[in-house]
Short mmCIF file of C-alpha atoms in Angstrom, two decimals:
data_model
loop_
_atom_site.label_atom_id
_atom_site.label_comp_id
_atom_site.label_asym_id
_atom_site.label_seq_id
_atom_site.Cartn_x
_atom_site.Cartn_y
_atom_site.Cartn_z
CA MET A 5 -31.89 22.92 145.26
CA SER A 6 -35.62 23.12 144.56
CA ALA A 7 -37.55 26.33 145.14
CA GLN A 8 -40.04 26.37 148.00
CA GLU A 9 -42.97 28.58 148.99
CA THR A 10 -41.35 29.50 152.32
CA ILE A 11 -37.70 29.39 153.37
CA GLU A 12 -36.32 30.04 156.85
CA PHE A 13 -32.91 31.32 157.91
CA THR A 14 -31.83 31.00 161.55
CA ILE A 15 -29.46 33.67 162.85
CA ALA A 16 -27.51 32.27 165.80
CA GLU A 17 -24.71 33.30 168.13
CA GLY A 18 -21.19 32.83 167.00
CA PRO A 19 -22.14 34.25 164.50
CA THR A 20 -23.66 31.54 162.33
CA LEU A 21 -26.42 31.36 159.76
CA GLN A 22 -28.35 28.26 158.74
CA PRO A 23 -28.71 27.70 155.87
CA GLU A 24 -26.38 30.10 154.04
CA GLN A 25 -28.36 29.77 150.81
CA ALA A 26 -31.93 28.73 149.97
CA SER A 27 -34.27 28.85 146.98
CA VAL A 28 -37.78 30.33 147.03
CA VAL A 29 -40.46 31.03 144.41
CA TYR A 30 -41.29 34.65 143.51
CA GLY A 31 -44.66 34.58 145.30
CA GLY A 32 -43.16 33.03 148.41
CA LYS A 33 -41.86 34.24 151.77
CA VAL A 34 -38.51 34.41 153.54
CA VAL A 35 -38.46 33.92 157.33
CA PHE A 36 -35.63 35.14 159.55
CA LEU A 37 -35.49 33.62 163.05
CA ASN A 38 -33.16 35.44 165.46
CA THR A 39 -31.55 33.31 168.19
CA ALA A 40 -28.32 35.38 168.37
CA ASN A 41 -28.96 36.98 171.79
CA ALA A 42 -28.90 40.43 170.14
CA ASP A 43 -31.29 42.63 168.21
CA VAL A 44 -30.26 42.50 164.55
CA GLU A 45 -31.07 44.01 161.17
CA VAL A 46 -31.23 42.02 157.95
CA HIS A 47 -30.09 43.98 154.89
CA ILE A 48 -31.38 42.48 151.62
CA ASN A 49 -30.01 43.72 148.31
CA GLY A 50 -33.02 43.94 146.02
CA PHE A 51 -35.00 46.06 143.60
CA ASP A 52 -37.53 48.82 144.19
CA SER A 53 -40.60 49.50 142.04
CA ASP A 54 -38.38 51.15 139.40
CA HIS A 55 -36.10 48.10 139.35
CA ASN A 56 -33.15 50.00 140.78
CA VAL A 57 -30.91 48.24 143.26
CA ASN A 58 -31.78 49.20 146.82
CA LYS A 59 -31.42 47.75 150.28
CA LYS A 60 -34.40 46.52 152.30
CA ILE A 61 -33.60 46.78 156.01
CA THR A 62 -35.66 44.60 158.34
CA PRO A 63 -35.17 44.66 162.14
CA VAL A 64 -35.45 41.31 163.93
CA GLY A 65 -35.56 41.42 167.72
CA ASN A 66 -33.82 38.84 169.89
CA GLY A 67 -35.89 35.64 169.95
CA GLN A 68 -38.25 36.94 167.26
CA LYS A 69 -39.19 35.75 163.80
CA VAL A 70 -39.86 38.11 160.87
CA VAL A 71 -41.54 37.15 157.58
CA VAL A 72 -40.51 39.06 154.44
CA PRO A 73 -42.57 38.53 151.26
CA VAL A 74 -40.26 37.93 148.28
CA ALA A 75 -42.18 40.56 146.28
CA GLU A 76 -40.83 43.25 148.65
CA PHE A 77 -37.26 42.88 147.36
CA ALA A 78 -37.29 40.78 144.16
CA LYS A 79 -37.87 42.04 140.64
CA ARG A 80 -41.14 40.84 139.12
CA GLY A 81 -41.25 39.19 135.72
CA GLU A 82 -37.84 37.50 135.69
CA THR A 83 -37.67 34.44 133.44
CA VAL A 84 -34.61 32.92 135.11
CA ALA A 85 -33.58 32.45 138.73
CA VAL A 86 -31.92 35.48 140.35
CA THR A 87 -29.76 35.45 143.49
CA TYR A 88 -30.25 38.20 146.08
CA GLN A 89 -27.63 38.63 148.78
CA PHE A 90 -28.34 39.64 152.36
CA SER A 91 -26.27 40.43 155.41
CA VAL A 92 -27.02 40.59 159.11
CA MET A 93 -25.70 43.18 161.56
CA GLU A 94 -26.45 44.28 165.11
CA GLN A 95 -28.97 47.11 165.25
CA GLY A 96 -27.04 50.36 165.25
CA GLY A 97 -23.83 48.51 164.40
CA GLU A 98 -21.17 49.70 162.02
CA GLY A 99 -20.98 48.14 158.57
CA ASP A 100 -22.98 45.38 156.94
CA GLY A 101 -22.53 41.88 158.24
CA ASP A 102 -21.10 42.80 161.65
CA LEU A 103 -22.61 40.54 164.30
CA GLY A 104 -20.39 39.78 167.25
CA GLY A 105 -17.27 40.75 165.34
CA GLY A 106 -17.94 38.40 162.44
CA LYS A 107 -19.67 38.52 159.10
CA VAL A 108 -23.03 36.87 158.61
CA SER A 109 -24.33 36.80 155.06
CA GLY A 110 -26.30 34.55 152.78
CA ASP A 111 -28.06 34.19 149.44
CA ILE A 112 -31.72 33.95 148.49
CA ASP A 113 -32.30 32.34 145.08
CA VAL A 114 -35.64 33.51 143.65
CA THR A 115 -37.16 31.46 140.83
CA PRO A 116 -40.02 32.61 138.58
#
């Protein structure tokens, strides 16, 4: 899987996620398109400015698209590819990955 400048994940009803994994370059962008007929939140496991693990929470309204720069969650200066996991849940829902009673999660591979 070759790294791209921009990758897009589509969140659909069911729940389903396409693709479940994609590769992006550090300076690139990740796009989340919500077609799930519900307002959702995307929780990305990443790093803050001190390189501690944190969770970036991004709301994505029904029928909307949100662009997240990779630099907002990925650690700068890596020399090898790093995989960051994310999950999708309904806004105000209980527990990560809960969208319509199922788990929606995926991986973002970030290459230097």
